[in-house]
């Protein structure tokens, strides 16, 4: 069955009135043309050599990008700058309209709550269940407990973990941990989503299902960056590509297009139900699906 993935069962996926016209409209001056801007950025660890050199990069709101390059090229370091785990050694970074280089450390947690991250090593809390790990962003944001339970269970069911919601990470397989990590990253409908090899430990059908979730989230306003070595993925999902080699940006992405115009899914072989729709505003998301 060729063509685009068939989306069934949720009026919210096509009713754009449910969504903010600007994904950051609750922030003063947030409808800027650039969500992320790097200017002549360099980064080094300690006194070692620069791992990123002269990076100039602009990402527009609601754009979709793949991040590629050989191992050791600097992809992980670039992601660390984007999710505010590190600061540059030189240059300027503007994120959500804020100058990250001069921003006080006490202001970083508020910005981090607007970023969803899928780590390659998952970084789940072993003493919490799958449900509790995914629920953390909503609970931190102050969501009501009945909403948290409903939305998290629905999302975990959609990624095939309905029977594992009470399992703790040490009892989960690598693929199951990856799906929990993805669910945690998207549950709050972040303004910026960063995913490091998010489909590396799952089978092809689940990989396509998860990518479908990322694409739908992007259509609803989330700027998305996916680091991958999967050439087939780049062929199947047509989007902007950022390539790094030896710490340098060697292929600048074309002008980012907003929403669905910037991403095209081709050659899908499966028909699936719509992913849970992540609605609402701010840090608290309402995740819901209206089934046929």
Backbone as numpy.savetxt, mean C-alpha at the origin, in Angstrom:
# Nx Ny Nz CAx CAy CAz Cx Cy Cz
-10.75 -17.70 -19.39 -11.60 -16.52 -19.39 -10.71 -15.29 -19.39
-10.61 -14.61 -20.51 -9.71 -13.48 -20.63 -10.36 -12.19 -20.20
-9.66 -11.07 -20.42 -10.20 -9.77 -20.10 -9.97 -9.38 -18.67
-10.59 -8.25 -18.34 -10.41 -7.72 -16.99 -11.05 -8.61 -15.96
-10.58 -8.50 -14.73 -11.20 -9.20 -13.62 -12.63 -8.72 -13.49
-13.57 -9.65 -13.39 -14.98 -9.28 -13.23 -15.24 -8.95 -11.77
-15.77 -7.76 -11.56 -16.07 -7.32 -10.20 -17.57 -7.36 -10.00
-18.02 -8.12 -9.01 -19.44 -8.26 -8.75 -19.74 -7.93 -7.30
-20.94 -7.39 -7.05 -21.48 -7.44 -5.72 -21.29 -6.25 -4.81
-20.75 -5.12 -5.25 -20.65 -3.99 -4.34 -20.93 -2.70 -5.08
-22.03 -2.04 -4.71 -22.37 -0.79 -5.39 -21.35 0.29 -5.10
-20.62 0.17 -3.98 -19.67 1.20 -3.60 -18.44 1.22 -4.51
-18.19 0.13 -5.21 -17.03 0.11 -6.11 -17.26 0.99 -7.33
-18.52 1.22 -7.68 -18.81 2.06 -8.84 -19.40 3.39 -8.44
-19.86 3.55 -7.20 -20.44 4.79 -6.74 -19.35 5.66 -6.13
-18.73 6.49 -6.94 -17.61 7.30 -6.47 -18.06 8.42 -5.53
-19.39 8.67 -5.43 -19.85 9.68 -4.49 -19.57 9.29 -3.05
-19.27 7.99 -2.83 -18.97 7.52 -1.48 -17.56 7.90 -1.06
-16.77 8.46 -1.98 -15.35 8.65 -1.70 -14.97 10.11 -1.78
-13.89 10.43 -1.11 -13.38 11.79 -1.13 -12.79 12.11 -2.50
-13.13 13.28 -3.04 -12.57 13.67 -4.33 -11.08 13.91 -4.23
-10.65 14.35 -3.07 -9.22 14.46 -2.77 -8.94 13.54 -1.60
-8.05 12.55 -1.75 -7.84 11.59 -0.68 -7.34 12.20 0.61
-6.87 13.44 0.58 -6.30 14.06 1.76 -7.06 15.31 2.16
-8.36 15.35 1.85 -9.07 16.62 1.97 -9.20 17.10 3.41
-8.98 16.24 4.38 -9.10 16.67 5.77 -7.84 17.36 6.29
-6.81 17.42 5.45 -5.57 18.07 5.87 -5.46 19.45 5.22
-5.05 20.48 5.97 -4.90 21.80 5.38 -3.95 21.78 4.19
-4.41 22.32 3.08 -3.58 22.37 1.89 -3.25 21.02 1.31
-4.10 20.00 1.57 -3.73 18.64 1.22 -3.98 18.28 -0.23
-4.79 19.05 -0.95 -5.06 18.70 -2.35 -3.96 19.26 -3.23
-2.72 19.02 -2.82 -1.58 19.45 -3.60 -1.42 18.52 -4.80
-0.69 18.96 -5.81 -0.51 18.13 -7.00 0.42 16.96 -6.73
1.29 17.08 -5.72 2.24 16.02 -5.42 2.04 15.50 -4.00
1.87 14.19 -3.89 1.77 13.57 -2.56 3.15 13.37 -1.97
4.11 12.98 -2.85 5.49 12.73 -2.44 6.42 13.45 -3.40
7.43 14.10 -2.86 8.43 14.74 -3.72 9.81 14.59 -3.10
10.73 13.96 -3.84 12.13 13.84 -3.46 12.94 14.79 -4.35
13.84 15.55 -3.72 14.73 16.44 -4.48 16.17 16.19 -4.09
16.96 15.65 -5.04 18.39 15.41 -4.84 18.68 14.66 -3.54
17.91 13.62 -3.30 18.01 12.88 -2.05 19.16 11.87 -2.10
19.96 11.87 -1.05 20.99 10.85 -0.85 20.79 10.22 0.51
21.20 8.95 0.64 21.04 8.27 1.92 22.21 7.33 2.14
22.74 7.33 3.37 23.79 6.41 3.76 23.49 5.92 5.17
23.99 4.74 5.49 23.88 4.20 6.84 25.19 4.44 7.56
25.13 5.24 8.63 26.35 5.55 9.37 27.35 6.30 8.51
28.60 5.81 8.51 29.65 6.47 7.73 29.94 5.70 6.44
29.07 4.76 6.09 29.26 3.96 4.89 28.96 4.75 3.62
29.12 4.11 2.48 28.85 4.79 1.21 27.36 5.05 1.03
27.02 5.95 0.16 25.61 6.24 -0.11 24.94 5.04 -0.77
23.78 4.68 -0.26 23.00 3.59 -0.86 21.94 4.14 -1.81
21.63 5.42 -1.67 20.77 6.13 -2.61 21.48 7.42 -3.00
21.45 7.74 -4.29 22.20 8.89 -4.79 21.33 9.75 -5.70
21.23 11.02 -5.37 20.60 12.02 -6.25 19.23 11.56 -6.75
18.36 11.15 -5.81 17.03 10.70 -6.18 16.09 11.89 -6.32
15.52 12.03 -7.51 14.49 13.02 -7.77 13.24 12.27 -8.22
12.18 12.41 -7.45 11.00 11.59 -7.68 9.76 12.34 -7.23
8.73 12.31 -8.06 7.45 12.93 -7.72 6.33 11.92 -7.91
5.50 11.76 -6.89 4.35 10.87 -6.96 3.09 11.68 -6.73
2.14 11.57 -7.62 0.89 12.31 -7.50 -0.12 11.52 -6.68
-1.09 12.20 -6.08 -2.15 11.49 -5.35 -2.88 10.51 -6.26
-3.25 9.36 -5.70 -4.03 8.33 -6.39 -3.30 7.73 -7.59
-1.96 7.75 -7.58 -1.19 7.11 -8.65 -0.73 5.72 -8.20
-0.38 4.89 -9.18 0.00 3.49 -8.93 1.36 3.26 -9.57
2.30 2.69 -8.80 3.66 2.51 -9.29 4.21 1.16 -8.88
5.01 0.56 -9.76 5.84 -0.57 -9.40 7.25 -0.07 -9.16
7.92 -0.63 -8.16 9.31 -0.31 -7.85 10.15 -1.55 -8.14
11.08 -1.45 -9.08 11.86 -2.61 -9.50 13.35 -2.29 -9.46
14.13 -3.35 -9.62 15.58 -3.22 -9.65 16.21 -4.46 -9.06
17.48 -4.70 -9.34 18.16 -5.89 -8.81 18.29 -5.84 -7.30
18.54 -6.99 -6.70 18.76 -7.06 -5.25 19.93 -6.16 -4.86
19.75 -5.43 -3.77 20.80 -4.53 -3.31 20.85 -3.20 -4.02
19.87 -2.92 -4.89 19.91 -1.69 -5.67 19.51 -0.47 -4.85
18.75 -0.68 -3.76 18.30 0.45 -2.96 16.79 0.54 -2.80
16.06 -0.47 -3.25 14.59 -0.42 -3.17 14.11 -0.34 -1.72
14.68 -1.19 -0.86 14.25 -1.20 0.53 14.59 0.11 1.21
15.73 0.68 0.89 16.11 1.98 1.47 15.14 3.08 1.03
14.72 3.05 -0.21 13.76 4.02 -0.69 12.43 3.87 0.05
11.99 2.62 0.25 10.76 2.39 0.99 10.88 2.89 2.43
12.05 2.69 3.05 12.24 3.16 4.42 12.09 4.67 4.52
12.58 5.39 3.52 12.40 6.84 3.51 10.92 7.19 3.37
10.22 6.42 2.56 8.81 6.70 2.32 7.94 6.42 3.54
8.27 5.36 4.32 7.44 5.12 5.50 8.08 5.69 6.77
9.03 6.59 6.59 9.57 7.41 7.68 10.34 6.62 8.72
10.91 5.49 8.31 11.78 4.74 9.21 13.19 5.32 9.23
13.56 6.02 8.15 14.88 6.65 8.05 14.70 8.07 7.51
15.72 8.88 7.71 15.74 10.22 7.13 16.90 10.28 6.14
16.81 11.13 5.14 17.89 11.20 4.16 19.14 11.83 4.74
20.28 11.48 4.15 21.55 12.09 4.55 21.68 13.49 3.95
21.01 13.68 2.82 21.00 14.99 2.16 19.78 15.07 1.27
19.48 16.27 0.82 18.33 16.47 -0.06 17.06 16.77 0.72
15.96 16.92 -0.02 14.68 17.30 0.55 13.63 16.25 0.25
12.78 15.96 1.23 11.63 15.07 1.02 10.38 15.77 1.54
9.39 15.88 0.68 8.11 16.45 1.06 7.07 15.35 0.98
6.37 15.10 2.09 5.37 14.04 2.16 4.11 14.60 2.79
2.97 14.47 2.10 1.70 15.03 2.58 1.82 16.53 2.85
2.64 17.21 2.07 2.80 18.65 2.25 3.71 19.04 3.39
4.41 18.06 3.99 5.30 18.33 5.12 6.75 18.12 4.71
7.63 18.99 5.20 9.07 18.84 5.00 9.58 17.82 6.01
9.85 16.61 5.54 10.21 15.51 6.43 11.57 15.74 7.09
12.47 16.37 6.39 13.83 16.56 6.91 13.83 17.41 8.18
12.99 18.44 8.21 12.98 19.35 9.36 11.85 19.06 10.35
11.02 18.07 10.05 9.86 17.79 10.90 10.30 17.20 12.24
9.77 17.69 13.36 10.12 17.12 14.67 9.72 15.65 14.75
10.48 14.86 15.48 10.19 13.44 15.59 8.81 13.17 16.20
8.35 14.04 17.07 7.05 13.83 17.70 5.90 13.95 16.71
6.17 14.54 15.54 5.12 14.68 14.52 5.05 13.48 13.59
6.05 12.59 13.64 6.10 11.47 12.70 4.98 10.44 12.91
4.63 10.06 14.14 3.58 9.05 14.30 2.26 9.41 13.62
1.88 10.68 13.66 0.64 11.09 13.00 0.70 10.85 11.51
1.84 11.15 10.89 2.00 10.92 9.45 2.05 9.43 9.15
2.71 8.67 10.01 2.82 7.22 9.76 1.46 6.53 9.75
0.51 7.08 10.51 -0.82 6.46 10.52 -1.55 6.62 9.20
-1.03 7.48 8.33 -1.62 7.64 7.00 -0.93 6.78 5.95
0.00 5.94 6.41 0.76 5.08 5.51 0.52 3.62 5.88
0.16 2.81 4.90 0.05 1.36 5.10 1.28 0.69 4.52
1.88 -0.24 5.28 3.11 -0.90 4.83 2.96 -2.41 4.90
3.30 -3.09 3.81 3.40 -4.54 3.80 4.88 -4.89 3.78
5.39 -5.34 4.92 6.81 -5.64 5.03 7.10 -7.03 4.46
8.28 -7.18 3.87 8.66 -8.47 3.31 8.80 -9.53 4.40
9.16 -9.12 5.61 9.27 -10.06 6.73 8.04 -10.00 7.65
6.96 -9.41 7.15 5.63 -9.41 7.76 5.53 -8.51 9.01
6.41 -8.68 9.99 6.42 -7.88 11.22 5.07 -7.94 11.96
4.54 -9.14 12.08 3.33 -9.35 12.87 3.71 -9.51 14.34
2.79 -9.25 15.23 3.02 -9.42 16.66 2.62 -10.83 17.04
3.60 -11.62 17.48 3.39 -13.06 17.70 2.39 -13.36 18.82
2.22 -12.45 19.75 1.32 -12.73 20.87 -0.13 -12.37 20.56
-0.36 -11.81 19.36 -1.72 -11.44 18.94 -2.22 -12.40 17.87
-3.53 -12.61 17.81 -4.12 -13.44 16.76 -4.09 -12.68 15.43
-4.42 -13.40 14.35 -4.52 -12.75 13.04 -5.51 -11.60 13.10
-6.66 -11.83 13.71 -7.67 -10.77 13.81 -7.13 -9.58 14.58
-6.45 -9.83 15.68 -5.95 -8.73 16.50 -4.84 -7.96 15.79
-4.00 -8.65 15.02 -2.97 -7.96 14.25 -3.58 -7.01 13.23
-4.58 -7.50 12.50 -5.20 -6.68 11.46 -6.00 -5.53 12.08
-6.56 -5.77 13.27 -7.39 -4.75 13.92 -6.59 -3.58 14.49
-5.28 -3.73 14.65 -4.49 -2.71 15.33 -4.68 -1.30 14.75
-4.58 -1.10 13.42 -4.74 0.27 12.91 -6.09 0.88 13.25
-7.16 0.09 13.21 -8.48 0.62 13.53 -8.60 0.95 15.02
-8.06 0.08 15.86 -8.14 0.33 17.31 -7.32 1.56 17.70
-6.16 1.71 17.11 -5.32 2.88 17.38 -6.06 4.16 16.97
-6.82 4.06 15.86 -7.56 5.22 15.37 -8.84 5.47 16.13
-9.21 4.56 17.03 -10.39 4.78 17.86 -11.69 4.25 17.32
-11.63 3.29 16.42 -12.86 2.72 15.88 -13.61 1.94 16.96
-14.93 1.89 16.82 -15.75 1.14 17.77 -15.50 -0.35 17.60
-15.55 -1.07 18.72 -15.14 -2.47 18.70 -16.02 -3.33 17.81
-17.31 -3.07 17.75 -18.17 -3.90 16.89 -17.84 -3.67 15.42
-17.42 -2.45 15.07 -16.99 -2.17 13.70 -15.69 -2.88 13.39
-14.77 -2.84 14.34 -13.48 -3.50 14.15 -13.68 -4.98 13.85
-14.44 -5.66 14.69 -14.65 -7.11 14.53 -15.29 -7.43 13.19
-16.32 -6.68 12.82 -17.03 -6.95 11.56 -16.13 -6.75 10.36
-15.44 -5.62 10.33 -14.64 -5.28 9.16 -13.42 -6.18 9.01
-12.76 -6.48 10.12 -11.56 -7.31 10.06 -11.92 -8.74 9.64
-12.98 -9.29 10.20 -13.39 -10.63 9.82 -13.73 -10.72 8.34
-14.38 -9.68 7.82 -14.76 -9.68 6.41 -13.53 -9.64 5.50
-12.57 -8.81 5.85 -11.37 -8.71 5.04 -10.54 -9.99 5.11
-10.39 -10.55 6.29 -9.64 -11.80 6.42 -10.33 -12.93 5.66
-11.65 -12.94 5.64 -12.38 -13.95 4.86 -12.10 -13.77 3.39
-12.05 -12.53 2.92 -11.84 -12.28 1.49 -10.46 -12.74 1.03
-9.46 -12.68 1.93 -8.12 -13.13 1.56 -7.91 -14.61 1.92
-9.01 -15.31 2.23 -8.94 -16.76 2.42 -8.50 -17.22 3.78
-8.68 -16.38 4.81 -8.23 -16.74 6.15 -9.37 -16.78 7.16
-10.58 -17.05 6.68 -11.72 -17.07 7.60 -11.59 -18.13 8.68
-10.83 -19.20 8.39 -10.65 -20.26 9.38 -9.42 -20.06 10.25
-8.70 -18.94 10.04 -7.45 -18.73 10.77 -7.45 -17.43 11.57
-8.62 -16.84 11.78 -8.66 -15.53 12.43 -8.17 -15.58 13.87
-8.29 -16.73 14.52 -7.84 -16.85 15.91 -6.44 -17.44 16.03
-5.80 -17.71 14.91 -4.45 -18.27 14.92 -3.42 -17.18 15.16
-2.35 -17.52 15.85 -1.26 -16.57 16.08 -0.15 -16.81 15.05
0.62 -15.78 14.74 1.63 -15.88 13.68 2.54 -17.10 13.71
3.02 -17.56 14.88 3.91 -18.73 14.86 3.27 -19.99 14.28
1.94 -20.03 14.23 1.25 -21.21 13.70 0.83 -21.02 12.25
1.11 -19.87 11.67 0.71 -19.58 10.30 1.84 -19.89 9.33
1.48 -20.28 8.11 2.48 -20.47 7.05 2.95 -19.11 6.54
3.99 -19.12 5.72 4.49 -17.87 5.16 3.45 -17.14 4.34
2.70 -17.89 3.53 1.66 -17.27 2.71 0.54 -16.70 3.55
0.19 -17.38 4.64 -0.86 -16.89 5.53 -0.41 -15.62 6.25
0.85 -15.61 6.70 1.37 -14.40 7.34 1.35 -13.22 6.38
1.67 -13.49 5.12 1.70 -12.42 4.14 0.31 -11.82 3.95
-0.70 -12.68 3.92 -2.06 -12.18 3.74 -2.54 -11.40 4.96
-2.14 -11.83 6.15 -2.46 -11.06 7.36 -1.79 -9.68 7.28
-0.53 -9.65 6.87 0.20 -8.39 6.78 -0.45 -7.45 5.76
-0.92 -7.99 4.64 -1.58 -7.17 3.63 -2.89 -6.62 4.17
-3.67 -7.48 4.83 -4.94 -7.04 5.40 -4.72 -5.91 6.41
-3.69 -6.05 7.25 -3.38 -5.00 8.23 -3.02 -3.69 7.55
-2.30 -3.76 6.43 -1.85 -2.55 5.75 -2.99 -1.79 5.09
-4.02 -2.51 4.62 -5.07 -1.83 3.86 -6.33 -1.54 4.67
-6.47 -2.13 5.86 -7.72 -2.04 6.61 -8.12 -0.59 6.91
-7.14 0.29 7.11 -7.43 1.68 7.44 -7.54 2.60 6.26
-7.55 2.03 5.05 -7.56 2.81 3.82 -6.56 3.97 3.87
-5.26 3.61 3.82 -4.21 4.64 3.94 -4.17 5.56 2.73
-3.59 6.74 2.92 -3.37 7.64 1.80 -2.22 7.16 0.92
-1.26 6.46 1.54 -0.10 5.92 0.83 0.09 4.47 1.24
0.14 3.57 0.27 0.35 2.14 0.53 1.67 1.70 -0.08
2.54 1.10 0.74 3.84 0.60 0.31 3.87 -0.90 0.55
4.15 -1.68 -0.49 4.14 -3.14 -0.35 5.44 -3.70 -0.93
6.18 -4.42 -0.08 7.47 -4.99 -0.48 7.28 -6.47 -0.81
7.30 -6.81 -2.10 7.09 -8.18 -2.58 5.83 -8.80 -1.94
4.67 -8.19 -2.11 3.48 -8.65 -1.39 2.91 -9.97 -1.88
3.31 -10.43 -3.05 2.75 -11.69 -3.57 3.80 -12.79 -3.66
4.92 -12.61 -2.97 6.03 -13.55 -3.10 5.80 -14.92 -2.51
4.86 -15.05 -1.55 4.67 -16.33 -0.87 3.29 -16.94 -1.08
2.58 -16.49 -2.10 1.23 -17.01 -2.33 1.13 -17.61 -3.73
0.10 -18.45 -3.94 -0.08 -19.09 -5.24 -0.61 -18.07 -6.26
-0.55 -18.40 -7.56 -0.94 -17.44 -8.60 -2.36 -16.89 -8.45
-3.31 -17.74 -8.07 -4.68 -17.24 -7.95 -4.81 -16.25 -6.80
-4.20 -16.55 -5.66 -4.26 -15.62 -4.54 -3.48 -14.35 -4.86
-2.37 -14.49 -5.61 -1.61 -13.32 -6.03 -2.50 -12.38 -6.83
-3.26 -12.93 -7.75 -4.15 -12.11 -8.57 -5.24 -11.47 -7.71
-5.73 -12.22 -6.75 -6.77 -11.71 -5.86 -6.24 -10.52 -5.04
-5.03 -10.66 -4.51 -4.44 -9.58 -3.72 -4.14 -8.36 -4.57
-3.65 -8.57 -5.78 -3.39 -7.44 -6.66 -4.68 -6.73 -7.02
-5.75 -7.49 -7.15 -7.06 -6.89 -7.40 -7.45 -5.95 -6.26
-7.16 -6.37 -5.03 -7.44 -5.53 -3.87 -6.63 -4.23 -3.93
-5.34 -4.33 -4.28 -4.50 -3.14 -4.38 -5.02 -2.18 -5.47
-5.41 -2.75 -6.61 -5.90 -1.92 -7.71 -7.19 -1.20 -7.32
-8.11 -1.92 -6.67 -9.36 -1.29 -6.26 -9.11 -0.20 -5.23
-8.21 -0.45 -4.29 -7.87 0.56 -3.29 -7.30 1.80 -3.97
-6.44 1.60 -4.97 -5.87 2.71 -5.71 -6.94 3.51 -6.45
-7.89 2.83 -7.03 -8.98 3.53 -7.74 -9.76 4.46 -6.81
-9.74 4.13 -5.53 -10.49 4.91 -4.55 -9.63 5.95 -3.85
-8.42 6.20 -4.39 -7.65 7.35 -3.94 -6.33 7.09 -3.27
-5.96 5.83 -3.04 -4.71 5.53 -2.34 -3.54 5.48 -3.32
-2.52 6.28 -3.09 -1.29 6.18 -3.86 -0.59 4.88 -3.47
-0.23 4.08 -4.47 0.24 2.72 -4.22 1.61 2.49 -4.87
2.54 1.93 -4.08 3.86 1.56 -4.59 4.12 0.11 -4.22
4.38 -0.71 -5.22 4.61 -2.14 -4.99 6.01 -2.49 -5.48
6.88 -2.92 -4.56 8.22 -3.37 -4.93 8.14 -4.83 -5.34
8.68 -5.15 -6.51 8.57 -6.52 -7.00 9.68 -6.85 -7.98
10.00 -8.17 -8.05 10.89 -8.69 -9.08 10.09 -9.45 -10.15
8.78 -9.49 -9.99 7.91 -10.31 -10.84 7.61 -9.60 -12.16
8.35 -9.97 -13.20 8.17 -9.33 -14.51 6.77 -9.60 -15.05
6.25 -10.81 -14.81 4.91 -11.14 -15.30 3.86 -10.21 -14.69
4.07 -9.82 -13.45 3.14 -8.91 -12.79 3.14 -7.56 -13.49
4.31 -7.08 -13.87 4.42 -5.81 -14.58 3.76 -5.88 -15.95
3.83 -7.07 -16.58 3.20 -7.23 -17.88 1.67 -7.26 -17.77
1.18 -7.82 -16.66 -0.27 -7.99 -16.51 -0.96 -6.74 -15.99
-0.29 -5.98 -15.15 -0.87 -4.75 -14.62 -0.05 -3.57 -15.15
-0.64 -2.85 -16.06 0.06 -1.75 -16.70 0.00 -0.52 -15.82
1.15 -0.13 -15.31 1.22 1.03 -14.41 2.60 1.66 -14.55
2.80 2.77 -13.86 4.10 3.43 -13.87 5.15 2.54 -13.21
6.38 2.59 -13.72 7.47 1.78 -13.19 8.62 2.68 -12.77
9.05 2.51 -11.51 10.22 3.20 -10.98 11.32 2.16 -10.88
12.44 2.38 -11.53 13.53 1.40 -11.51 14.77 2.02 -10.88
15.38 1.25 -9.98 16.60 1.69 -9.29 17.72 0.71 -9.58
18.88 1.22 -9.90 20.09 0.40 -10.05 21.24 1.13 -9.38
21.95 0.42 -8.51 23.12 0.95 -7.82 22.81 2.28 -7.14
21.63 2.35 -6.54 21.26 3.52 -5.77 20.76 4.70 -6.57
20.66 4.54 -7.86 20.22 5.65 -8.70 18.91 5.32 -9.41
18.09 6.34 -9.56 16.86 6.20 -10.32 17.22 6.32 -11.79
17.18 5.18 -12.50 17.63 5.22 -13.88 16.48 5.31 -14.88
15.29 4.97 -14.45 14.13 5.09 -15.32 13.07 5.88 -14.59
12.89 7.11 -14.97 11.88 7.92 -14.32 10.49 7.45 -14.75
9.54 7.42 -13.81 8.19 7.01 -14.19 7.55 8.06 -15.07
6.67 7.63 -16.00 5.92 8.62 -16.76 4.99 9.38 -15.83
4.42 10.46 -16.32 3.52 11.25 -15.49 2.43 10.35 -14.91
2.28 10.38 -13.59 1.31 9.52 -12.93 -0.09 9.98 -13.25
-0.96 9.03 -13.59 -2.35 9.32 -13.85 -3.17 8.92 -12.65
-4.19 9.68 -12.33 -4.96 9.40 -11.12 -5.93 8.25 -11.33
-6.12 7.49 -10.26 -7.19 6.49 -10.20 -7.11 5.44 -11.26
-8.27 5.02 -11.76 -8.34 3.88 -12.66 -7.67 4.14 -13.99
-7.50 5.43 -14.37 -6.85 5.73 -15.64 -5.36 5.40 -15.60
-4.80 5.29 -14.40 -3.38 5.04 -14.29 -3.02 3.57 -14.21
-4.00 2.69 -14.06 -3.76 1.27 -13.89 -4.67 0.51 -14.83
-4.10 -0.44 -15.57 -4.88 -1.29 -16.44 -4.54 -2.74 -16.14
-5.55 -3.55 -15.83 -5.34 -4.97 -15.58 -5.65 -5.72 -16.86
-4.69 -6.52 -17.33 -4.89 -7.25 -18.58 -4.65 -8.73 -18.36
-5.35 -9.55 -19.13 -5.08 -10.97 -19.14 -5.49 -11.71 -17.89
-6.47 -11.21 -17.14 -6.91 -11.92 -15.94 -7.61 -13.20 -16.33
-7.31 -14.28 -15.61 -7.87 -15.59 -15.96 -8.94 -16.05 -14.99
-9.27 -15.24 -13.97 -10.25 -15.68 -13.00 -11.32 -14.63 -12.81
-12.51 -15.10 -12.43 -13.60 -14.20 -12.07 -13.77 -14.27 -10.57
-13.88 -13.13 -9.92 -13.93 -13.13 -8.46 -14.94 -12.13 -7.97
-15.36 -12.33 -6.72 -16.23 -11.37 -6.10 -15.45 -10.11 -5.79
-16.16 -9.02 -5.60 -15.51 -7.76 -5.30 -14.80 -7.84 -3.96
-13.63 -7.19 -3.84 -12.98 -7.15 -2.53 -13.81 -6.31 -1.58
-13.63 -6.50 -0.27 -14.32 -5.64 0.67 -14.00 -4.18 0.38
-15.00 -3.35 0.32 -14.81 -1.95 -0.02 -14.42 -1.18 1.22
-13.36 -0.43 1.13 -12.82 0.30 2.27 -13.28 1.74 2.13
-14.22 2.14 2.97 -14.84 3.46 2.82 -14.66 4.28 4.07
-15.12 5.52 4.01 -14.99 6.39 5.16 -13.87 7.38 4.95
-13.50 8.10 5.97 -12.46 9.11 5.82 -11.55 9.08 7.03
-10.44 9.77 6.91 -9.48 9.80 8.00 -8.83 8.45 8.19
-8.40 8.19 9.42 -7.67 6.96 9.69 -8.60 5.77 9.90
-9.90 6.02 10.17 -10.81 4.93 10.44 -11.52 4.54 9.16
-11.47 3.26 8.79 -12.09 2.80 7.57 -13.30 1.95 7.89
-14.29 2.02 7.03 -15.40 1.07 7.10 -15.21 0.11 5.96
-15.07 -1.15 6.23 -14.83 -2.15 5.21 -16.11 -2.93 5.02
-16.66 -2.89 3.83 -17.93 -3.54 3.66 -18.08 -4.10 2.26
-18.89 -5.14 2.13 -19.20 -5.74 0.85 -20.69 -5.99 0.80
-21.33 -5.65 -0.31 -22.73 -5.96 -0.51 -22.80 -7.09 -1.52
-23.02 -8.31 -1.05 -22.99 -9.47 -1.92 -24.27 -9.60 -2.71
-24.18 -10.30 -3.85 -25.37 -10.56 -4.66 -26.36 -11.39 -3.86
